[in-house]
Short mmCIF file of C-alpha atoms (C1' of nucleotides) in Angstrom, two decimals:
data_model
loop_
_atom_site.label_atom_id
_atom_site.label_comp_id
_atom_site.label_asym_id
_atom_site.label_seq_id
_atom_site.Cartn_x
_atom_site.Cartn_y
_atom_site.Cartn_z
CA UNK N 1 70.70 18.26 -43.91
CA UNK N 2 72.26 15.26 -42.19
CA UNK N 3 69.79 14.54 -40.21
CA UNK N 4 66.81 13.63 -43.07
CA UNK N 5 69.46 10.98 -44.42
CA UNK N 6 70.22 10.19 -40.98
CA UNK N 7 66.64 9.46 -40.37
CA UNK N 8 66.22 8.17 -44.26
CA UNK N 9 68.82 5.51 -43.16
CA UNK N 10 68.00 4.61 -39.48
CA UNK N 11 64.06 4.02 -40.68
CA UNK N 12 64.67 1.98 -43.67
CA UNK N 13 67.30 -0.53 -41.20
CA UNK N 14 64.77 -0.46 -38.96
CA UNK N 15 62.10 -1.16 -40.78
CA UNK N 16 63.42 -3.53 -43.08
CA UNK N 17 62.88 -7.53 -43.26
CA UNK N 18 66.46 -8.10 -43.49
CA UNK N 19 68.51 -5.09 -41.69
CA UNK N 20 71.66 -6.25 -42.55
CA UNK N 21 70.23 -6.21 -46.62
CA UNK N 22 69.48 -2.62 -45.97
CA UNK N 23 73.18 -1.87 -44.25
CA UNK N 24 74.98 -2.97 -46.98
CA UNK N 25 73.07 -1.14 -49.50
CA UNK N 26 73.67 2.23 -47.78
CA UNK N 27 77.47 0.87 -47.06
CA UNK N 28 77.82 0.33 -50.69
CA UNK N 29 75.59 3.15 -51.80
CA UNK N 30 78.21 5.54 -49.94
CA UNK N 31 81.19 3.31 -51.02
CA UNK N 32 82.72 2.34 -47.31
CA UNK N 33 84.09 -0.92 -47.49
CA UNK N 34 83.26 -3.47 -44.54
CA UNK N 35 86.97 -2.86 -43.27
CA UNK N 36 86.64 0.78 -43.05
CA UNK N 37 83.52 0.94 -41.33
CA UNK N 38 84.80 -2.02 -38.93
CA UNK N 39 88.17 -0.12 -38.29
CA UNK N 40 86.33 3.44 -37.41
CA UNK N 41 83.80 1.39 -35.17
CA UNK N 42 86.66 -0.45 -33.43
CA UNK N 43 85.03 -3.60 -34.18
CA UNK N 44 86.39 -6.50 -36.35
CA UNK N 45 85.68 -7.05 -39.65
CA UNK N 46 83.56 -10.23 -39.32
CA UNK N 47 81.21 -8.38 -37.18
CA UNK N 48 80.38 -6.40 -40.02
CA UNK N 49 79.89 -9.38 -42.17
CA UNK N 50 77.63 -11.18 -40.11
CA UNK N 51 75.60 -8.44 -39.81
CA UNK N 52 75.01 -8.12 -43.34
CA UNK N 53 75.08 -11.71 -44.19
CA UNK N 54 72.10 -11.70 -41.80
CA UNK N 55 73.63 -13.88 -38.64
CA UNK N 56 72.12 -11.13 -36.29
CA UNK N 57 69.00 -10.89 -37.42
CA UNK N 58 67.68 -7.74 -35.13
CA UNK N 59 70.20 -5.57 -33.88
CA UNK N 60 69.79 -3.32 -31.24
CA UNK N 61 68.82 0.33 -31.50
CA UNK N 62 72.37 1.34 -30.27
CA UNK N 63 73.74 -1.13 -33.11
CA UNK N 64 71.80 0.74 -35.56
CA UNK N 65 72.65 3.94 -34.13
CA UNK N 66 76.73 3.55 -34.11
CA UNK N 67 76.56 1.95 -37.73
CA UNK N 68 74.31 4.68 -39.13
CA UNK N 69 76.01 7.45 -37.80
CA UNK N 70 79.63 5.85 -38.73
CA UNK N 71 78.88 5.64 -42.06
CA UNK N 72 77.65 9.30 -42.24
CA UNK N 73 80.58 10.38 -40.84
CA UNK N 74 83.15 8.43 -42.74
CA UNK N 75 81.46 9.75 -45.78
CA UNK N 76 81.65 13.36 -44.59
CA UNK N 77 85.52 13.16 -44.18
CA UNK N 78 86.54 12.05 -46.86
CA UNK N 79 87.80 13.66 -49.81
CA UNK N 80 84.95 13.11 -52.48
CA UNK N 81 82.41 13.33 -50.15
CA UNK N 82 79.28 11.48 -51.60
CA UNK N 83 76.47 12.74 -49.36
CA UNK N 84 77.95 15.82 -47.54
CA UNK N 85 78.77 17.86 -50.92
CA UNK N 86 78.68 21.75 -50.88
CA UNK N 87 75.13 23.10 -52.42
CA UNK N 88 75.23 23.42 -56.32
CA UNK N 89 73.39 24.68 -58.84
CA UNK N 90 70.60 22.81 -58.06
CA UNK N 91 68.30 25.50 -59.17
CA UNK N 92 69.17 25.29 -62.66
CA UNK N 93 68.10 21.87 -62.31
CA UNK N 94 65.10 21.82 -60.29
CA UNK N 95 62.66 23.96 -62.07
CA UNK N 96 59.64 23.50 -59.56
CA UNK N 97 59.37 21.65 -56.91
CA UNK N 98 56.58 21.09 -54.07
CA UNK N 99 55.36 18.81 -50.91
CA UNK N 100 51.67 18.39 -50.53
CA UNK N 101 50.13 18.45 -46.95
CA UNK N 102 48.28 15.45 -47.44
CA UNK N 103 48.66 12.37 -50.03
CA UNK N 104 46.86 12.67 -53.41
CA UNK N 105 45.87 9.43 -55.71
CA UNK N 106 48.29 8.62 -58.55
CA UNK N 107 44.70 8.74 -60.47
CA UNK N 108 43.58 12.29 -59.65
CA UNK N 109 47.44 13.52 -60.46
CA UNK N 110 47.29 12.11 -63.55
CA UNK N 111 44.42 14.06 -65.00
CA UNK N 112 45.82 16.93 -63.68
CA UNK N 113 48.10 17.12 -65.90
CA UNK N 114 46.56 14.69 -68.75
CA UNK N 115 48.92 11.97 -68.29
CA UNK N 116 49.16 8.71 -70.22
CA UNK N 117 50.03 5.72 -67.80
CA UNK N 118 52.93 3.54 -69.59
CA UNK N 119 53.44 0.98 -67.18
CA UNK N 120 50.50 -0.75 -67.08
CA UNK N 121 51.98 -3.73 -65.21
CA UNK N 122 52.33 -1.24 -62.16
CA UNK N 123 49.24 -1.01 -59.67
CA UNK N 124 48.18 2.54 -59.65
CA UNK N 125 47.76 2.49 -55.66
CA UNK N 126 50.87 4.62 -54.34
CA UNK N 127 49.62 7.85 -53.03
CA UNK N 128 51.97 11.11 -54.72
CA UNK N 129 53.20 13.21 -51.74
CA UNK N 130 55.24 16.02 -53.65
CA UNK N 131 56.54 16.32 -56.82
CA UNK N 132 60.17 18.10 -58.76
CA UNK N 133 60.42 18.86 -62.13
CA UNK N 134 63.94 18.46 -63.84
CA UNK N 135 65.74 19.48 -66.40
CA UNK N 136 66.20 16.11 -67.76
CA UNK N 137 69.42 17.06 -69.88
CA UNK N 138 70.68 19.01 -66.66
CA UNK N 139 69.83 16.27 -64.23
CA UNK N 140 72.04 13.62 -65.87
CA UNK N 141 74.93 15.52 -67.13
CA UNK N 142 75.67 18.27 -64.51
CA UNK N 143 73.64 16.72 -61.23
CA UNK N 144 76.23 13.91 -59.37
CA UNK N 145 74.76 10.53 -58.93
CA UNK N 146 75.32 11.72 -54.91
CA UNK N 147 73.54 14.56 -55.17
CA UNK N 148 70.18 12.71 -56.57
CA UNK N 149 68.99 12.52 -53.03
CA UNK N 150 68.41 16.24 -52.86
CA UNK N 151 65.25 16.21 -55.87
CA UNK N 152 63.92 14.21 -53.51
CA UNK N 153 62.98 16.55 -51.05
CA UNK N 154 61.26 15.22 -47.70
CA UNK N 155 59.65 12.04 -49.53
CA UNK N 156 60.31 9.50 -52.48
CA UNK N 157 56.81 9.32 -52.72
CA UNK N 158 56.63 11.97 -55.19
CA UNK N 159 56.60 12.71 -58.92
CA UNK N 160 59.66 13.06 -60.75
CA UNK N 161 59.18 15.04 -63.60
CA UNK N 162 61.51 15.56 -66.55
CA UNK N 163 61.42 17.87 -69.40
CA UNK N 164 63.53 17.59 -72.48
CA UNK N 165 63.39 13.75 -72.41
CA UNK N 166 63.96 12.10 -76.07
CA UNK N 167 63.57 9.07 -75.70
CA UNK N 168 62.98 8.74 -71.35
CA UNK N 169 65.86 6.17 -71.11
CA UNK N 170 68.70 8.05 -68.99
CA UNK N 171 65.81 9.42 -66.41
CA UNK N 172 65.11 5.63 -65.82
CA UNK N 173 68.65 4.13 -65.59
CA UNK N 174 69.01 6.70 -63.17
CA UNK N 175 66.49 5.77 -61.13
CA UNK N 176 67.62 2.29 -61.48
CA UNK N 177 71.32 3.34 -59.81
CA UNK N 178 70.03 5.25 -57.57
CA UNK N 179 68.82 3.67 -53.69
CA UNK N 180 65.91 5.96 -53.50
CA UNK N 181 63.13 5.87 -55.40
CA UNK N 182 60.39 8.10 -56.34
CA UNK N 183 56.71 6.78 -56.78
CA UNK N 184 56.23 8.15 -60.64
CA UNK N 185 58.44 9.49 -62.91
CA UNK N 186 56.31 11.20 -65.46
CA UNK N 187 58.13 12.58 -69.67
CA UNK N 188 56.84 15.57 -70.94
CA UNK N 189 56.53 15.59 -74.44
CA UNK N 190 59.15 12.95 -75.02
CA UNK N 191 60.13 12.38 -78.51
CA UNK N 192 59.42 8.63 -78.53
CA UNK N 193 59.28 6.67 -75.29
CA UNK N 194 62.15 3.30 -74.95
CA UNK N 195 60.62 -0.08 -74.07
CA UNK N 196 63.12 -0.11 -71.90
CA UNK N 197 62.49 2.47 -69.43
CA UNK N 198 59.22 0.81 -69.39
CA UNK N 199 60.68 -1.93 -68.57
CA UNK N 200 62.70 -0.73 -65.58
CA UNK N 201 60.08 1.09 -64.37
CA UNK N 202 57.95 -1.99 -63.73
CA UNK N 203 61.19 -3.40 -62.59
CA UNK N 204 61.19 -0.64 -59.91
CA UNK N 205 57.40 -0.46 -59.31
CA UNK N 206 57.95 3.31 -60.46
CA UNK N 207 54.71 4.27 -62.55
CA UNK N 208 55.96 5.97 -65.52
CA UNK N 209 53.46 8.84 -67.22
CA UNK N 210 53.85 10.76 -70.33
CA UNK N 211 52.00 14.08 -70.99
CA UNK N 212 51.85 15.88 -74.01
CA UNK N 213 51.30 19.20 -72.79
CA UNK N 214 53.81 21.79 -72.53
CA UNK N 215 56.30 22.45 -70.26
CA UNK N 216 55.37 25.18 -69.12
CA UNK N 217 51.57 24.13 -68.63
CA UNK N 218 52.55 21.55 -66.66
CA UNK N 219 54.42 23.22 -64.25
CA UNK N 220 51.69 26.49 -63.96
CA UNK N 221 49.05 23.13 -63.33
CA UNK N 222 51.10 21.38 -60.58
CA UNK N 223 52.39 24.33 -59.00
CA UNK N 224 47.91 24.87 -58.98
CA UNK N 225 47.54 21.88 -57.18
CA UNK S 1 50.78 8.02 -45.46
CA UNK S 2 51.02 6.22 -42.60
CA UNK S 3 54.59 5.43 -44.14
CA UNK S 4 55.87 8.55 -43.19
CA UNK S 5 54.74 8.68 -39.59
CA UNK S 6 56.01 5.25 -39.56
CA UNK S 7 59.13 5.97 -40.48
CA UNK S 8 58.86 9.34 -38.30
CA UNK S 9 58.46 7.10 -35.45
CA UNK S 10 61.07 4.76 -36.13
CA UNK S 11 64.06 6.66 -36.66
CA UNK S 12 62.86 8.53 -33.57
CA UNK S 13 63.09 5.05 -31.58
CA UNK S 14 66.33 3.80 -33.26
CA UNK S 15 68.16 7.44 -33.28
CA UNK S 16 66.87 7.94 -29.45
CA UNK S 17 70.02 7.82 -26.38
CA UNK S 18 66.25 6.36 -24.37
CA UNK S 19 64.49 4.65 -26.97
CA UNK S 20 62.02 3.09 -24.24
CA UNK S 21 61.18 7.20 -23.52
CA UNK S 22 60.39 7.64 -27.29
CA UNK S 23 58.27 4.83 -27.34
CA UNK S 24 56.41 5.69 -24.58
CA UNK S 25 56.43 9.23 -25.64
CA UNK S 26 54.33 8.20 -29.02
CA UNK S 27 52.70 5.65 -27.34
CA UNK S 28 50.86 8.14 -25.23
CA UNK S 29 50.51 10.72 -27.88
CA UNK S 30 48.42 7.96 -29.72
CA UNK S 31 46.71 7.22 -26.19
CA UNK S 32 47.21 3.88 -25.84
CA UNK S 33 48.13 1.62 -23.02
CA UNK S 34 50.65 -0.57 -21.83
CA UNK S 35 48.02 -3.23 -21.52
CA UNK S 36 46.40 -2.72 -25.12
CA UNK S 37 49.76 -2.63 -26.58
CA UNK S 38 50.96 -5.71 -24.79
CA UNK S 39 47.48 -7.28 -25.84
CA UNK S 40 47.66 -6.62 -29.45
CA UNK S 41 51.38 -7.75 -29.52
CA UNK S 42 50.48 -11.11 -27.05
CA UNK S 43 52.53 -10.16 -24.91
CA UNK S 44 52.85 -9.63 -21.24
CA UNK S 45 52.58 -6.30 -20.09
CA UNK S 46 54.99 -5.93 -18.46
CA UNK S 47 57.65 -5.88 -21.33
CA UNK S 48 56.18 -2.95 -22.33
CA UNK S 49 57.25 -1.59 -19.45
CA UNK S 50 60.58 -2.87 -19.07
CA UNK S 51 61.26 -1.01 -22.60
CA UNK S 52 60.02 1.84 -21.51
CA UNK S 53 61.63 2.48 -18.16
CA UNK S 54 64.86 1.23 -19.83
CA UNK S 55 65.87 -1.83 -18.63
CA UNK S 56 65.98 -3.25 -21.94
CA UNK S 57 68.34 -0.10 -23.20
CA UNK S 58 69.06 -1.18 -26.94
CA UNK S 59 65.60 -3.54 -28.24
CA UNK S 60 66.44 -4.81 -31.98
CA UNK S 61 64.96 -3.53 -35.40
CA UNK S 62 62.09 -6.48 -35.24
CA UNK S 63 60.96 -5.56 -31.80
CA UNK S 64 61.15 -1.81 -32.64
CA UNK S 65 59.59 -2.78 -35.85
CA UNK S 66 56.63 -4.51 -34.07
CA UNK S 67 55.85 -2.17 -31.90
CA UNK S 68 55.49 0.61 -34.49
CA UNK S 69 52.92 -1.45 -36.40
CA UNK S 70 51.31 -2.15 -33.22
CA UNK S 71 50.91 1.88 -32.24
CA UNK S 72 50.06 2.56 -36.03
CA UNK S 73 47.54 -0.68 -36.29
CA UNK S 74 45.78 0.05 -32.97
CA UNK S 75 45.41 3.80 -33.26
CA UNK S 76 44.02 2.94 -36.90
CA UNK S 77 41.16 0.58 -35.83
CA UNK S 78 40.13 3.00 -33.05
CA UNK S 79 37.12 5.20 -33.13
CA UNK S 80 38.56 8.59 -32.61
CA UNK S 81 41.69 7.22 -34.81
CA UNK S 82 44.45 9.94 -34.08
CA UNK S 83 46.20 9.53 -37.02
CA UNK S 84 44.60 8.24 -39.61
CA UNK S 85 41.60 10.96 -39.54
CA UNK S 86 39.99 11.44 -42.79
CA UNK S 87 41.20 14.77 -44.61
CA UNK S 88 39.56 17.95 -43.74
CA UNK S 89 39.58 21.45 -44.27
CA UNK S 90 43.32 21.74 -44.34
CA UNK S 91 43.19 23.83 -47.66
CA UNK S 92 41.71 26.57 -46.12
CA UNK S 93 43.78 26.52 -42.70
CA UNK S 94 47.23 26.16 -44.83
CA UNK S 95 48.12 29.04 -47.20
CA UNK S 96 50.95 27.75 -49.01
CA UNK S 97 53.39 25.08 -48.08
CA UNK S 98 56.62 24.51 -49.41
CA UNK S 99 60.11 22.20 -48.52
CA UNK S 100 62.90 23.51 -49.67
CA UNK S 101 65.87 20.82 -52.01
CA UNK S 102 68.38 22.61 -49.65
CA UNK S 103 68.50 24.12 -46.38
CA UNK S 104 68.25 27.50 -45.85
CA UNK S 105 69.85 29.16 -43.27
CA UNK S 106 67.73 30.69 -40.38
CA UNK S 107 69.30 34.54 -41.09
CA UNK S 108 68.45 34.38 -44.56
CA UNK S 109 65.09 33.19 -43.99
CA UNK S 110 64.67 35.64 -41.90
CA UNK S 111 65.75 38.42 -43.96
CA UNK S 112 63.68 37.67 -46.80
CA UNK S 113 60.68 37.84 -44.86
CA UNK S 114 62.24 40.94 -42.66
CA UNK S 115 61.75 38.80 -39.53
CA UNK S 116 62.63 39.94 -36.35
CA UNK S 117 64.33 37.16 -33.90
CA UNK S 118 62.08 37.43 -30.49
CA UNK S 119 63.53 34.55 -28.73
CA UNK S 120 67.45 35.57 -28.21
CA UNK S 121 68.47 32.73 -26.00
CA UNK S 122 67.62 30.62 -28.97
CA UNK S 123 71.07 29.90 -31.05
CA UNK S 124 70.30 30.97 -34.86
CA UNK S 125 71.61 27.46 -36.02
CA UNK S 126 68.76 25.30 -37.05
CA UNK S 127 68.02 25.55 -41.14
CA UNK S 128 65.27 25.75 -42.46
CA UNK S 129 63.89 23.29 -44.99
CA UNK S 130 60.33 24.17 -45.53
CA UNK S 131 57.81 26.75 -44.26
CA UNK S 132 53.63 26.25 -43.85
CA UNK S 133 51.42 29.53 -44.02
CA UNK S 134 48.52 28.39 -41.49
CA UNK S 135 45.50 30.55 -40.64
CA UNK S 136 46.31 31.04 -37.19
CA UNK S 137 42.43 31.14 -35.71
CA UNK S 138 41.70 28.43 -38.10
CA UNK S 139 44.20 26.03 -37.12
CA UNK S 140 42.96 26.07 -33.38
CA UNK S 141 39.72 26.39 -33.69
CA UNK S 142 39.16 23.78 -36.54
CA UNK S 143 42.14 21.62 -36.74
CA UNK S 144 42.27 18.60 -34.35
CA UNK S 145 45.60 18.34 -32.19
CA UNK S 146 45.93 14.88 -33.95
CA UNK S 147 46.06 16.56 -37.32
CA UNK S 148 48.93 18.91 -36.52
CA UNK S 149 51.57 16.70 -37.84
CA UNK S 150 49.75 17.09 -41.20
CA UNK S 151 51.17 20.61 -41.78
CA UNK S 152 54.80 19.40 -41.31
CA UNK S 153 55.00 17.98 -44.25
CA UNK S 154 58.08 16.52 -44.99
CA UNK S 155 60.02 17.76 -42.67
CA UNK S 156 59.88 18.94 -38.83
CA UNK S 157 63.04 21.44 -39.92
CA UNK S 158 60.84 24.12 -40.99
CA UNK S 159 59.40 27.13 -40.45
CA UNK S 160 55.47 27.22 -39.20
CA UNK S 161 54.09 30.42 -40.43
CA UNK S 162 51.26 31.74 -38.78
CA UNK S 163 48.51 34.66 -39.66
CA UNK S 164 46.25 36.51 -37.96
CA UNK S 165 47.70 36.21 -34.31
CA UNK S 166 46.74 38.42 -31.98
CA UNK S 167 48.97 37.83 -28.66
CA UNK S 168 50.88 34.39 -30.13
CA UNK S 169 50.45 32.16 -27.03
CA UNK S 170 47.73 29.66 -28.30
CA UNK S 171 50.09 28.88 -31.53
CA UNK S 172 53.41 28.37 -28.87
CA UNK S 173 51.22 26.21 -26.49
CA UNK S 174 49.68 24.15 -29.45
CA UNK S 175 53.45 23.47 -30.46
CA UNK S 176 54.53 22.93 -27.05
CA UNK S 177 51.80 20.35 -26.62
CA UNK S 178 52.76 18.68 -29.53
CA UNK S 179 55.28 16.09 -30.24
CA UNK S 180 56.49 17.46 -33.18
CA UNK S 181 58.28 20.56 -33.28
CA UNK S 182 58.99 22.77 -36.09
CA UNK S 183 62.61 24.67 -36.17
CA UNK S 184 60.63 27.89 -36.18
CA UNK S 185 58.18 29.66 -35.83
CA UNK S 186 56.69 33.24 -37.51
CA UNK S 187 54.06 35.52 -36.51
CA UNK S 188 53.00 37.87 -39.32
CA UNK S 189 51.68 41.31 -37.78
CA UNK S 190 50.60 39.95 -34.49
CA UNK S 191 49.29 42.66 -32.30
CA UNK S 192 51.29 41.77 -29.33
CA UNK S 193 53.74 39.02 -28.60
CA UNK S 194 52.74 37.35 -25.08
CA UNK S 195 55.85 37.37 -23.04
CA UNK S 196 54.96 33.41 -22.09
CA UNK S 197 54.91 32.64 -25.93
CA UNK S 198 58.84 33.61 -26.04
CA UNK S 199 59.76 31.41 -22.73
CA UNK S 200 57.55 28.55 -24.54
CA UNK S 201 59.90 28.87 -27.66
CA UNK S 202 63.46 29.50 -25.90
CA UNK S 203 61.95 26.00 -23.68
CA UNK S 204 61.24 24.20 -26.90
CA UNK S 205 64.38 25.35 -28.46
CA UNK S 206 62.14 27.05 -31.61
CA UNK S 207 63.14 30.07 -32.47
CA UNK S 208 60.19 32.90 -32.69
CA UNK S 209 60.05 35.58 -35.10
CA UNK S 210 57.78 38.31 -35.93
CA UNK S 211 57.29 39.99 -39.33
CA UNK S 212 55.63 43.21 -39.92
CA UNK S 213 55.13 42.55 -43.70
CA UNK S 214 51.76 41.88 -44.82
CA UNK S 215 50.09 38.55 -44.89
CA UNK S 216 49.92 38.22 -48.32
CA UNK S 217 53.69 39.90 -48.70
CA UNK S 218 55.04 37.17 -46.79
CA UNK S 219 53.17 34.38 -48.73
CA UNK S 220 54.53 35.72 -52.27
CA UNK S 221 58.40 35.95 -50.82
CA UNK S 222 57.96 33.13 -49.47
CA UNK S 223 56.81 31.57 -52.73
CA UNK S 224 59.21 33.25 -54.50
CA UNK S 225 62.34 31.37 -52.72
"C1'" DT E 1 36.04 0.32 1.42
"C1'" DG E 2 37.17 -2.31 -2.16
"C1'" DA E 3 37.29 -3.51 -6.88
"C1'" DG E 4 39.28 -2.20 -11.31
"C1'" DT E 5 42.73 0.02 -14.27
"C1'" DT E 6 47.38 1.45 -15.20
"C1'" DA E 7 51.90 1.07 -14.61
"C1'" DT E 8 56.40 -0.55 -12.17
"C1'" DT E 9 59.83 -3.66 -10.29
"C1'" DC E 10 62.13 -7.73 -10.19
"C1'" DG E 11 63.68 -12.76 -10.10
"C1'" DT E 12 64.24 -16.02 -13.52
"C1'" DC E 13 65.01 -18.34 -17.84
"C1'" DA E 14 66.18 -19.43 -22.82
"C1'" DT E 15 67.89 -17.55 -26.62
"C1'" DA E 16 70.00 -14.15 -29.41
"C1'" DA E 17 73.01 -10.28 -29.86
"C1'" DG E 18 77.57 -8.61 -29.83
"C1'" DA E 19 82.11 -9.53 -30.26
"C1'" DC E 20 86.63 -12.06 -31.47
"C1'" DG E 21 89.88 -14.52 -34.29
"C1'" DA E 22 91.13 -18.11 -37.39
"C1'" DA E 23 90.40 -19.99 -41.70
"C1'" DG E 24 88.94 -19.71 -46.25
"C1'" DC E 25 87.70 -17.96 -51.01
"C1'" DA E 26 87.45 -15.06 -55.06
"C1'" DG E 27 89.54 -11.48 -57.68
"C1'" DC E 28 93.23 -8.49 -58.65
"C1'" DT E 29 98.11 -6.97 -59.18
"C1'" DT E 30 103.05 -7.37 -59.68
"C1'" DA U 1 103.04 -18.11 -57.63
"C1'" DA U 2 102.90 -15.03 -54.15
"C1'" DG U 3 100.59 -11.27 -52.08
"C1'" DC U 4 96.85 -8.05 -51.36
"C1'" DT U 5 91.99 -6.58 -50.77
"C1'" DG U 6 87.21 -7.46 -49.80
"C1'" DC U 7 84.32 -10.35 -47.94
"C1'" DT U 8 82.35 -14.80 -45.75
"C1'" DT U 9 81.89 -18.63 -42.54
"C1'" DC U 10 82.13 -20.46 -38.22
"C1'" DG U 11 83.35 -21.93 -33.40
"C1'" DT U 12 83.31 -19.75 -29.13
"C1'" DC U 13 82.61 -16.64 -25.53
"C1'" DT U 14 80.09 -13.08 -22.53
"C1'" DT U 15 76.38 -10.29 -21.98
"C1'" DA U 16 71.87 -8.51 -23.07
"C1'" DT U 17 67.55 -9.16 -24.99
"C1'" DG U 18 63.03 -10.96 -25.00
"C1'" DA U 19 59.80 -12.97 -22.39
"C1'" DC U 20 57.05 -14.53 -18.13
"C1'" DG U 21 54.58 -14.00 -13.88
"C1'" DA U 22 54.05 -12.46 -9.28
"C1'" DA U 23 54.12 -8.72 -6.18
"C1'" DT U 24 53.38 -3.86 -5.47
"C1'" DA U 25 51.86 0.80 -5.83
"C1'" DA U 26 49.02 4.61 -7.28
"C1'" DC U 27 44.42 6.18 -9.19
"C1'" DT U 28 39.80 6.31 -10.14
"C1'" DC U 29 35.18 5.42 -9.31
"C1'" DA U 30 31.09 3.06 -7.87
#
DNA sequence: TGAGTTATTCGTCATAAGACGAAGCAGCTT
DNA sequence: AAGCTGCTTCGTCTTATGACGAATAACTCA
């Protein structure tokens, strides 16, 4: 599994406006301080620094490479390994779960499964690749803040889609915390819906959805699709 | 969905011990030239091929970045775009598609679909994250070699399923002409397996399995993992 | 045969990457 | 107040990148 976050990491450096932005993120995101990373890479601190503060603007490939790969590999030996931990009951969580072969419009995927857009400050233009439905109550109290990345699949352009949601504000705060970022994040039959996670999803550019059919319609409907 | 190739690409570049090799590798399999490339870009061409035959060994994020765009742009405002075909008929050449939240090892994969391993000089190491069903007839008669990354999905780590096969050497030559390569690949019933199908797959590093089960057997284990 | 396309090699140049270490600052501890 | 950690800023150095253009070589095709 390395190698998705491997390639996860070494696209979004790569592709990024400011690399060094995106380093740090993951740096923090894994929770490597600059002196660690610096000490395993032989390097002085500083170099790490200026590097995120943005004094080298491109780096190389092979800069990329070494820092990508270090930080993977100081997270995997260490004790509480954030990114490397052992397979869970992630199918208690993940009730259904799917990648699509080719991208479909937020638009048609909403009528699919009669969805009520709630962020209407969010243009309704990114295409949904896949989607996972959660267990929202599962998802936040047994699922590790490190192990988010594995709802995600093979793309954040997907749905997230969590059942038992009262009142949709944990799902969002999660997002929030978390580096990636799904496309929609759609509440079935939540009890009342927060301004808040409205809020943060327009924050995020996340389109948040609410559908009032069942649980178990919406799952027979997407796994239709 | 060009931001998945796009990131597909990059990672390939940045992760690459030769990224001048990968770039030239995609370059080509978008069938551009040096001198289009170095047009588009306003640049000499030459410097395209001073990255590609490696004499500049390590080019930074915003020149790998450039060039991406550049492939992506030009193959988009072509003609016969390559990659950014409208979508086709791909429901009816893929039978079910699926990636996986965690790996699955290649034995147990195999087991559950009673797979036999046909390519023994292939090490049973690489896991499996996702599997395609594809019509085997229909995906070479009707599906365009440009469209073949389509059924990956999210992930190149998976298993390419493949019905109706008769001797299983136009399905190992299709992936051996390809750029992207899945981890494995399965015939289901195929009346023979083609000796030159199993050297293609121990070459490629794929391991090649056949099943006995029934088409639709396979497709409802499959679905059922 | 000779023009046209595609790609390579290479000398050269300015600028940026890649690295160091010293100095400095904020925020904690003890 | 002294000391530690985490990070930043900056002057300085060497080397590599990023770029050019000219020369060359191999291929196709009229």
């Amino acid at each position: 599994m390395k190698g998705a976050l491997r390639e996860k990491i070494a696209s979004e450096i790569t592709l990024s406006d400011y690399p060094g932005k995106t380093i740090r993120k993951w740096r923090e995101e894994l929770e490597i301080t600059q002196h660690e990373l610096s000490k395993f890479l032989e390097l002085s601190p500083s170099v790490i620094s200026d590097y995120e503060s943005g004094r080298r603007k491109s780096p190389g490939t092979k800069t990329v490479r070494k820092i990508v790969d270090a930080l993977l590999e100081l997270d995997k030996t260490r004790k509480s390994s954030l990114y490397f931990a052992e397979p869970d009951n992630l199918n208690e969580i993940i009730l259904s779960m799917k990648d699509f072969p080719v991208g479909l419009s937020p638009s048609i995927f909403l009528k699919k499964i009669q969805g009520v857009n709630l962020s209407k400050a969010v243009p309704l233009v990114r295409n949904i690749h896949g989607y996972t439905v959660l267990d929202s109550l599962k998802t936040i109290t047994t699922l590790r803040s490190s192990d988010y990345w594995k709802i995600y699949g093979w793309s954040t352009e997907r749905a997230l889609v969590f059942t038992g949601v009262k009142f949709g504000r944990s799902p969002m705060v999660a997002v929030r915390a978390h580096p990636l970022k799904p496309a929609m994040v759609v509440y079935v039959r939540p009890e009342r819906v927060d301004p808040l996670a409205v809020k943060l999803a327009e924050l995020e550019n996340v389109t948040l959805v609410r559908t009032q059919l069942s649980k178990s319609e919406v799952v027979s409907r997407l796994e239709a699709l």
